[in-house]
Coordinates of C-alpha atoms in Angstrom, one line a residue:
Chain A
X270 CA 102.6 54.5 -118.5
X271 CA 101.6 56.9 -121.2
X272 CA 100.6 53.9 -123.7
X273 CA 98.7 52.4 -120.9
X274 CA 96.6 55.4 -120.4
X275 CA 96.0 56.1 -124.3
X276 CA 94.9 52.4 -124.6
X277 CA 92.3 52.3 -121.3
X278 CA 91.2 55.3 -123.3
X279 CA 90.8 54.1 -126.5
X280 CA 89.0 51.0 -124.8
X281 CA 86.5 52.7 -123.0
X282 CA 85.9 55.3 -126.0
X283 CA 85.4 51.9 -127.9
X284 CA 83.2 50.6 -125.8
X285 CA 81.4 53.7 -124.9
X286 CA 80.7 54.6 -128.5
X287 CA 78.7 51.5 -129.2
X288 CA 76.4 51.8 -126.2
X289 CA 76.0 55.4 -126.4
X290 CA 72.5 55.2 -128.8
X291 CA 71.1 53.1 -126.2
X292 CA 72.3 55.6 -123.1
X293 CA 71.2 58.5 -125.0
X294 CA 67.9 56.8 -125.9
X295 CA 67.2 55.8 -122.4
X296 CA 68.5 59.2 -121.4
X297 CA 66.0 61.1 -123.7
X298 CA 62.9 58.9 -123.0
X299 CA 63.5 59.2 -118.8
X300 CA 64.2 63.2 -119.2
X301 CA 62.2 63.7 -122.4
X302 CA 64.5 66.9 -123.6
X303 CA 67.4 66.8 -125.7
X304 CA 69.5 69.0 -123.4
X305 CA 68.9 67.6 -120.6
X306 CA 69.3 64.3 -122.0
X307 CA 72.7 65.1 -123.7
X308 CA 74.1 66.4 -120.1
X309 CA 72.8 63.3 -118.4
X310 CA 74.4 61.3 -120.8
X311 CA 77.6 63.5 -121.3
X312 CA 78.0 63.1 -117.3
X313 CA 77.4 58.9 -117.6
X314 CA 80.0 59.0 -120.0
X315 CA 82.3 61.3 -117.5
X316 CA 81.5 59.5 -114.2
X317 CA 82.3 55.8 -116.5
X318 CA 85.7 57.3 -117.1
X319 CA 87.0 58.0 -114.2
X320 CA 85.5 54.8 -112.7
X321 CA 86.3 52.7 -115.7
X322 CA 89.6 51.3 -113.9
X323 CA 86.8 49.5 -111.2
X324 CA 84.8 48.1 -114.3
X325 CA 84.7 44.5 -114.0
X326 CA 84.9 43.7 -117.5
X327 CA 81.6 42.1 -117.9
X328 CA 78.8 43.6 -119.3
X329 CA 79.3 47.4 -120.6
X330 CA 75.9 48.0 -121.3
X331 CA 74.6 47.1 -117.9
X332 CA 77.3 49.0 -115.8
X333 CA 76.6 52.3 -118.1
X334 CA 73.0 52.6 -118.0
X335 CA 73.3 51.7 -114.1
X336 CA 75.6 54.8 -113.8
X337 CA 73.1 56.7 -116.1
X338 CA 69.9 55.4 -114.2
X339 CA 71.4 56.2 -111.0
X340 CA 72.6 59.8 -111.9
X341 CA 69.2 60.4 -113.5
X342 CA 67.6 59.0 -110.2
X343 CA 69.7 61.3 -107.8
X344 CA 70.0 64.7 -109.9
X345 CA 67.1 64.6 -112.2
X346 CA 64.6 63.8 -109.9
X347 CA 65.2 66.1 -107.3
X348 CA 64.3 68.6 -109.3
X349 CA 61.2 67.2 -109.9
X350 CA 57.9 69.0 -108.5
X351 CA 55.0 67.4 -107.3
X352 CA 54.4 64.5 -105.5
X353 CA 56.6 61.2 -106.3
X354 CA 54.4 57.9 -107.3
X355 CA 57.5 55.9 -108.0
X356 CA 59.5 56.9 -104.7
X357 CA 56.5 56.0 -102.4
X358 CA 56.7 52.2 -100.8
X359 CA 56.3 50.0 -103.1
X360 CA 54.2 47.3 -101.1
X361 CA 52.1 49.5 -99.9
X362 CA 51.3 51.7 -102.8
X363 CA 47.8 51.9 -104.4
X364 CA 47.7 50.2 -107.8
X365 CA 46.9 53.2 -110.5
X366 CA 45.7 50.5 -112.7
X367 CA 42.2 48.5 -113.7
X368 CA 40.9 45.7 -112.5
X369 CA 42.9 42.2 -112.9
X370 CA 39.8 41.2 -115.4
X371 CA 40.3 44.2 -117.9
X372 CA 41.9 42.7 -120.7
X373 CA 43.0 44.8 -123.4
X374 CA 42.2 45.0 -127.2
X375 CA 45.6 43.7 -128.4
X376 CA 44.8 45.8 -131.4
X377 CA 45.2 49.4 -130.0
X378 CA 49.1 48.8 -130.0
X379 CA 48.9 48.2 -133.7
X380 CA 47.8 51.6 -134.1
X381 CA 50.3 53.1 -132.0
X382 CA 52.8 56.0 -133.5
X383 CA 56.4 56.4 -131.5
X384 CA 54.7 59.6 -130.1
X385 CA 52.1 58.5 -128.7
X386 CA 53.9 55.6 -126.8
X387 CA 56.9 58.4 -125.5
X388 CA 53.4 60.3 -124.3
X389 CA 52.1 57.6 -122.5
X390 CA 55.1 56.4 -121.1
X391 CA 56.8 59.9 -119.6
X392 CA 53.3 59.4 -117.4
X393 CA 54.3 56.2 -115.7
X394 CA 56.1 56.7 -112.6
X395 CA 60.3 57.1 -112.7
X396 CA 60.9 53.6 -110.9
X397 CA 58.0 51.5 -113.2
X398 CA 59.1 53.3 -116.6
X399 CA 63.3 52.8 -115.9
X400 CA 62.2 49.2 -115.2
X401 CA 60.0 48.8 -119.0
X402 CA 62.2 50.6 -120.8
X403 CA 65.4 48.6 -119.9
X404 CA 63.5 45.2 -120.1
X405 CA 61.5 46.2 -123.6
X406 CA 63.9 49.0 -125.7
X407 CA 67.0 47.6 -124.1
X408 CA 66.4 44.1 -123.4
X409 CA 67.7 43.5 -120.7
X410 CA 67.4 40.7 -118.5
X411 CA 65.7 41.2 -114.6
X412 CA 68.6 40.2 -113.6
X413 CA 70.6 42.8 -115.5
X414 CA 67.8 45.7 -114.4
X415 CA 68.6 44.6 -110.7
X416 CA 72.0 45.2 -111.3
X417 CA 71.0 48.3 -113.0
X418 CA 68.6 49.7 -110.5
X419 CA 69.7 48.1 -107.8
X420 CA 67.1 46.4 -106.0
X421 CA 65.7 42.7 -105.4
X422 CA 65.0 41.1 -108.9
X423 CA 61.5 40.2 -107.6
X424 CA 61.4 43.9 -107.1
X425 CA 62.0 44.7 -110.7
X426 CA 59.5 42.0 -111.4
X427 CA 57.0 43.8 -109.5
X428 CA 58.1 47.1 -110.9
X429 CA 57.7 45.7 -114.6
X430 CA 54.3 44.2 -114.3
X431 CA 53.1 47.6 -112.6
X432 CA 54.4 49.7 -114.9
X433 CA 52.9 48.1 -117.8
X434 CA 49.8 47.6 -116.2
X435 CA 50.0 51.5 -115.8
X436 CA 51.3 51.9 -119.3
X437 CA 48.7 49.9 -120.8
X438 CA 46.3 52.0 -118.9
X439 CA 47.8 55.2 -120.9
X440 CA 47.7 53.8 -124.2
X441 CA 43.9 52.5 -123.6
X442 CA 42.6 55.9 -123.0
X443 CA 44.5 57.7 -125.8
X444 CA 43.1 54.9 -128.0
X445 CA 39.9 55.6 -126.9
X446 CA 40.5 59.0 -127.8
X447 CA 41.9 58.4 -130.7
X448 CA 39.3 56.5 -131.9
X449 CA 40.9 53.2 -132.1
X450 CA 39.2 51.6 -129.1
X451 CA 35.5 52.6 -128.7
X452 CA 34.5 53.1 -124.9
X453 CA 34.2 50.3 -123.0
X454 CA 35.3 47.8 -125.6
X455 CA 38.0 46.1 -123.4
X456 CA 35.6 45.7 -120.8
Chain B
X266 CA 43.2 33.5 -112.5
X267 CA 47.1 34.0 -112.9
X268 CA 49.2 36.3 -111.0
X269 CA 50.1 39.3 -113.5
X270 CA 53.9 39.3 -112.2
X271 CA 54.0 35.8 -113.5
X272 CA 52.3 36.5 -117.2
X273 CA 54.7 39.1 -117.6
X274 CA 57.7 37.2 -116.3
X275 CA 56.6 33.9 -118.7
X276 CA 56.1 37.0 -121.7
X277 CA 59.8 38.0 -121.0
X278 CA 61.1 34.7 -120.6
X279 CA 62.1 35.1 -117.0
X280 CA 60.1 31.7 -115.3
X281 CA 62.1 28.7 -114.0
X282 CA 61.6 26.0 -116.7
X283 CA 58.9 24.0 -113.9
X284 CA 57.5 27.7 -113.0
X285 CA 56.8 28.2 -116.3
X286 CA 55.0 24.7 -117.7
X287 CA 53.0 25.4 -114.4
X288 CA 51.7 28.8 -115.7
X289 CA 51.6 27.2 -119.3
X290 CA 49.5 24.4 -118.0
X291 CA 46.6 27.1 -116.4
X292 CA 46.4 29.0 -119.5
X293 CA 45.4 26.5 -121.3
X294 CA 42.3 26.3 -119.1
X295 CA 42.3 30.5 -118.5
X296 CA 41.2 32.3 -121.7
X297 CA 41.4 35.5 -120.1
X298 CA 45.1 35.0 -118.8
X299 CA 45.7 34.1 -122.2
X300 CA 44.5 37.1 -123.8
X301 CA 46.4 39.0 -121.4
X302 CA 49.4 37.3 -122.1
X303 CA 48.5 38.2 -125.6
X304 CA 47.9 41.8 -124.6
X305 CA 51.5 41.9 -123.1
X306 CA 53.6 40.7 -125.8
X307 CA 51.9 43.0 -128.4
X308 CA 52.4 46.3 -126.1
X309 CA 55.8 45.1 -125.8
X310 CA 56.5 44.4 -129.2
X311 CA 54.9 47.9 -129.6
X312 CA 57.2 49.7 -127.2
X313 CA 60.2 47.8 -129.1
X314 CA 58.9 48.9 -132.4
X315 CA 58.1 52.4 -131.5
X316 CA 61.5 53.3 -129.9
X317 CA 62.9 55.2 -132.4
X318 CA 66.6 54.7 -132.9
X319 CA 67.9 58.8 -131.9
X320 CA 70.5 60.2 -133.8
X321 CA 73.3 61.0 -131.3
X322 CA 76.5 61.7 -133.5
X323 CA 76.9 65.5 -132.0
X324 CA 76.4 64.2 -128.4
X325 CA 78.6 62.0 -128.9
X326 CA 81.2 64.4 -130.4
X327 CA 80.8 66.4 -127.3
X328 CA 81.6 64.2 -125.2
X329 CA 84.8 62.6 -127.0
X330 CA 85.7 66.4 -126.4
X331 CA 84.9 66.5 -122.9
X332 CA 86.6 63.5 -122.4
X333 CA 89.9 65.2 -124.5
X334 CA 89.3 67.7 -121.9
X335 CA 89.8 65.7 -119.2
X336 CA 92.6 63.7 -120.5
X337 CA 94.2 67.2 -121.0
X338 CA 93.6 68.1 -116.9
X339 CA 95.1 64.6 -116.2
X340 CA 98.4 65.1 -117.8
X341 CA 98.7 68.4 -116.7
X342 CA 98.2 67.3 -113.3
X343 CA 100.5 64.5 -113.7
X344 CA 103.3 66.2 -115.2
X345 CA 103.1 68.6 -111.7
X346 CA 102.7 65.4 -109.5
X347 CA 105.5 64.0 -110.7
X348 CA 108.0 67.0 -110.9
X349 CA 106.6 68.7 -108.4
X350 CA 109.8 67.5 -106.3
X351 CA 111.9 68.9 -109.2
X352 CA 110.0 72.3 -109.4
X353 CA 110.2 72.3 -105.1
X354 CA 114.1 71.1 -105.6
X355 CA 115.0 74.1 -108.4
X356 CA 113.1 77.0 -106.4
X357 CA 115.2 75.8 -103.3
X358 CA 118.1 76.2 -104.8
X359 CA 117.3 78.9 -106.5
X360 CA 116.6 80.6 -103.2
X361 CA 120.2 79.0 -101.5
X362 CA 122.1 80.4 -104.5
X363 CA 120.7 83.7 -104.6
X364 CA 121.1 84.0 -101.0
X365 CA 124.6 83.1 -101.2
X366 CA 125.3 85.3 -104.6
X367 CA 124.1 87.8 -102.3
X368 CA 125.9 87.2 -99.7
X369 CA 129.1 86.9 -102.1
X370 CA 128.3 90.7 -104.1
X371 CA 126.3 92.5 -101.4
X372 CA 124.0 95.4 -102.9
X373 CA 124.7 94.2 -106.6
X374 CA 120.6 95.5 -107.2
X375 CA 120.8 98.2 -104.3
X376 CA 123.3 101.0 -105.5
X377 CA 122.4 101.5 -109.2
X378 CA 119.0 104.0 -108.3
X379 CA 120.5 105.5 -104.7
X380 CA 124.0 106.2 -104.0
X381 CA 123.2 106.9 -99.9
X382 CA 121.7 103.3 -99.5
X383 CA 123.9 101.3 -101.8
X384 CA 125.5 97.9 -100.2
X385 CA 125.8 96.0 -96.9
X386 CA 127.4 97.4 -93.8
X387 CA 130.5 96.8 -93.0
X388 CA 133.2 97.6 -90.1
X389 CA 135.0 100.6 -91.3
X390 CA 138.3 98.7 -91.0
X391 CA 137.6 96.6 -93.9
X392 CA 135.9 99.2 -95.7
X393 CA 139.5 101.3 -95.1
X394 CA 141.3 98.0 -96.4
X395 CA 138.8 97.9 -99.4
X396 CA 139.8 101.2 -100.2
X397 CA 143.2 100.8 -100.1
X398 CA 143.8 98.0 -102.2
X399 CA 141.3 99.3 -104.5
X400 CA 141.0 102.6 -104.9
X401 CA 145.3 102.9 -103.5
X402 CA 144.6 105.0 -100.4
X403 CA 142.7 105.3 -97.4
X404 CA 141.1 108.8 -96.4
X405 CA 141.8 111.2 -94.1
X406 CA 138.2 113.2 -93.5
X407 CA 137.6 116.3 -91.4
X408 CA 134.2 114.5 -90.0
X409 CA 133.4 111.9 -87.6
X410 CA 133.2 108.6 -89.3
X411 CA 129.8 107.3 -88.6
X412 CA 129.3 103.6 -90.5
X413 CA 130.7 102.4 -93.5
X414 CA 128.8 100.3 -96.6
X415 CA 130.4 98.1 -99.4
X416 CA 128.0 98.1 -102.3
X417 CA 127.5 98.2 -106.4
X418 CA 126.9 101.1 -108.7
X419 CA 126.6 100.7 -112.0
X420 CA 128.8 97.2 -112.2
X421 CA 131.3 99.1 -110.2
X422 CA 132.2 98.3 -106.4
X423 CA 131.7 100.8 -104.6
X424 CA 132.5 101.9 -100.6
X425 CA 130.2 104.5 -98.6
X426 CA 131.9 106.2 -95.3
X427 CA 128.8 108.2 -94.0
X428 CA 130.5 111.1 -92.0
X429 CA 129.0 113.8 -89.0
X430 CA 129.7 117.1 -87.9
X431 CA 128.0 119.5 -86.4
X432 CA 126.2 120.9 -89.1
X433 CA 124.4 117.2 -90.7
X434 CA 125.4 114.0 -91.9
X435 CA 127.2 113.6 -95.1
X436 CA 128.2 110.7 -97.4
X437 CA 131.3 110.0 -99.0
X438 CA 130.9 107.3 -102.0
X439 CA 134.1 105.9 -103.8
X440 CA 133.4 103.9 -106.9
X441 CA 136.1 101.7 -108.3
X442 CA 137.0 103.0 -112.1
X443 CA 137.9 99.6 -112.8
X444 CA 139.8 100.5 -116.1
X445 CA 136.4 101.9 -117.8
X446 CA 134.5 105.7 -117.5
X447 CA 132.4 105.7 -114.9
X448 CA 129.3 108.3 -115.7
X449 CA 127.5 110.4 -112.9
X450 CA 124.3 112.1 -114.4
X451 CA 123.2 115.5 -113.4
X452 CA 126.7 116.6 -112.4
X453 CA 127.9 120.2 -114.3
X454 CA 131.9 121.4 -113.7
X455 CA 132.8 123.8 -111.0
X456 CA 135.0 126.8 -111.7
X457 CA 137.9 125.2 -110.3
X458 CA 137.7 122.4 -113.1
X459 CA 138.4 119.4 -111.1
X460 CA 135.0 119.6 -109.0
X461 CA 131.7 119.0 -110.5
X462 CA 128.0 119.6 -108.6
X463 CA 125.0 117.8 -109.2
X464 CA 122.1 117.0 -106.8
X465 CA 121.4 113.8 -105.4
X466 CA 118.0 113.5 -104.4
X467 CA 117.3 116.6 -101.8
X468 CA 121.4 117.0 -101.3
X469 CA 123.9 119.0 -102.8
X470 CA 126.6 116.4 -104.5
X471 CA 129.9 117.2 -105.1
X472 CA 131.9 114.6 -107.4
X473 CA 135.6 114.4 -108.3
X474 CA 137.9 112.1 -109.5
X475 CA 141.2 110.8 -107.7
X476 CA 143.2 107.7 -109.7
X477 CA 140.5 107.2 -112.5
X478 CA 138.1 106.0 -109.3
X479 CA 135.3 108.4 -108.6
X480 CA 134.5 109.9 -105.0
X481 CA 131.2 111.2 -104.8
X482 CA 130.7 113.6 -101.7
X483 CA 126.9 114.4 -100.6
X484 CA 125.0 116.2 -98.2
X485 CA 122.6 118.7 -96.7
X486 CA 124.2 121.8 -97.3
X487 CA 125.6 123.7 -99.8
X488 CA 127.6 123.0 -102.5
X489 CA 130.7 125.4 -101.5
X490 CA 130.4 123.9 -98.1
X491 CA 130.7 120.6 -99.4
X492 CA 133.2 121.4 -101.7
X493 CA 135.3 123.2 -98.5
X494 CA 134.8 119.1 -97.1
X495 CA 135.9 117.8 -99.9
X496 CA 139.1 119.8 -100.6
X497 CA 139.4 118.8 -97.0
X498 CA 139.6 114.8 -97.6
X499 CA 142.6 113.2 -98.5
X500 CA 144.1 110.1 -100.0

């Protein structure tokens, strides 16, 4: 009984220890503070543990940044001030992007500094940005980020074309302040 | 013009294979779809690039420990789950042979501090019997004979015959010699060299010694009436 217990937790530390970059990445770019990304992903690791017995065995990754997303969703959030884009209807919210037309220089993300993309990204809403950042940093399939987030994968489809569209809109306007789109050029 | 949900699916590789030679086919014919589609996989590729990797060896420490910590709670808590039968079983008895010890050497704890209190009642008769076969007699006493205790002093058995008159209550304590010196503090010799007095709280004590056993004689009065009591008890 004894062995049993040392091995389940010498496979979950196994397990955990590779992922843990990616939670504590993911963790850092949704809270955007050390601290509070370390006890988000400290408590992940914790709530994992003592569920890792109902783990299904197949994808790690997935089933720890759904645990992580979720916490952060529930806990962080809350504490958040101010009115919440992201938790407002989905199908009925106004679209905080251009019009369809507005294609972008392609060259303003060459310009682009870690930064400035953390900037413009902790300005997209909580529901748009969890849905980019899982699909881009982690690559995860929809599929996967449904799993994750838990909704419809045409939802998460939705959610990722939004949330670029509204991080594209962010990285335009710091170019243009930047200098590295003059105004009006993607018009 | 495409759907935007549809360049960004075909970007992320997401479009069923006839979904996606349908949106292939339009772009061909769309330049501005195009570019977007262009547009996409470059702020992608962006995002990718720009995402630091974060250093996260001292997170991760702290939580191996917090995990230790936990592992630590759960054994501790197993351990008690699965003795806790055990631990239940041993206080239990614990409890039944104390109780019984007790039962078997009334007042062993109760006589050492307080004479007056020391030991279980008894009926006098078998106090009288304990005497006799212990202490080789049974007393005669000028008082009423009240209620009579069995009880410990000192690892010596002991018997208390509380006795009444008109003048109080007094108590007459025997305690066994059993072979060894039994020692009564605070007790200086009378004149008549066999008596000694002490005090015993707020009474006058009187204490004498008949077969190498001890017989302790107390009260509230004074000593030379207590002594007169005493010279008046026989064995």
């Amino acid at each position: 009984m004894l062995f049993g217990k040392r091995s389940t937790r010498d496979a979950f530390e196994k397990q955990a220890e590779r992922v843990f970059p990616s939670l504590f990445g993911t963790a850092l770019r949704l809270t955007r503070s050390r601290e509070e990304a370390e006890d988000l992903a400290q408590e992940a690791i914790v709530r994992a543990y003592e569920a890792f017995e109902r783990f299904d065995g197949t994808n790690f990754k997935a089933w720890m940044l759904r645990i992580l997303t979720n916490l952060y969703i529930n806990k962080y959030r809350q504490r958040q001030r101010g009115p919440q884009i992201g938790s407002l209807d989905e199908e009925g919210m106004i679209e905080p992007t251009g019009p369809e037309e507005d294609v972008p220089d392609r060259a303003i993300f060459d310009h682009l500094v870690g930064t400035e993309v953390e900037e413009a990204l902790a300005k997209v809403p909580t529901d748009f940005k969890v849905a980019v950042l899982l699909s881009d940093v982690e690559g995860m399939s929809y599929q996967e980020i449904a799993d994750i987030t838990g909704v419809p994968i045409g939802t998460v489809r939705s959610r990722i074309a939004r949330g670029r569209a509204i991080l594209r809109r962010n990285l335009t306007e710091f170019a243009k302040k930047e200098g590295y789109l003059k105004q009006g050029a993607e018009e | 013009m495409i759907d935007a949900e549809k360049l960004n699916a075909l970007v992320d590789n997401e479009l069923e294979p006839a979904e996606r030679a349908e949106v292939e086919k339009l772009l061909a014919s769309d330049p501005n779809s195009a570019a977007r589609v262009g547009a996409i996989r470059a702020m992608k590729t962006a995002l990718k690039d720009n995402a630091e990797p974060v250093r996260c060896e001292d997170e991760w420490k702290a939580c191996v420990k917090r995990l230790n910590a936990i592992d630590g709670a759960k054994k501790t808590r197993a351990i008690v789950d699965r003795w806790a039968w055990a631990m239940c079983s041993c206080l239990f008895v614990f409890i039944v042979v104390g109780g019984l010890f007790n039962r078997v050497n009334p007042g062993v704890h109760a006589g050492a501090a307080d004479l007056s209190r020391a030991g279980m009642e008894k009926p006098i008769r078998d106090v009288y019997h304990w005497l006799k076969s212990e202490i080789g007699g049974t007393p005669t006493v000028p008082l009423q004979v009240i209620n009579a205790y069995e009880g410990m002093y000192r690892d010596h058995r002991t018997a208390t015959i509380y006795l009444k008159d008109a003048k109080g209550q007094v108590s007459l304590v025997a305690v066994q010699g059993n072979g060894s010196k039994v020692v009564v503090d605070g007790v200086t010799p009378m004149d008549d060299g066999q008596h000694f007095v002490g005090q015993n709280g707020d009474k006058n004590t009187i204490v004498w010694m008949y077969k190498g056993n001890v017989l302790i004689l107390s009260g509230s009065r004074s000593a030379d009436e207590l002594l007169t009591v005493a010279n008046q008890i026989q064995f």
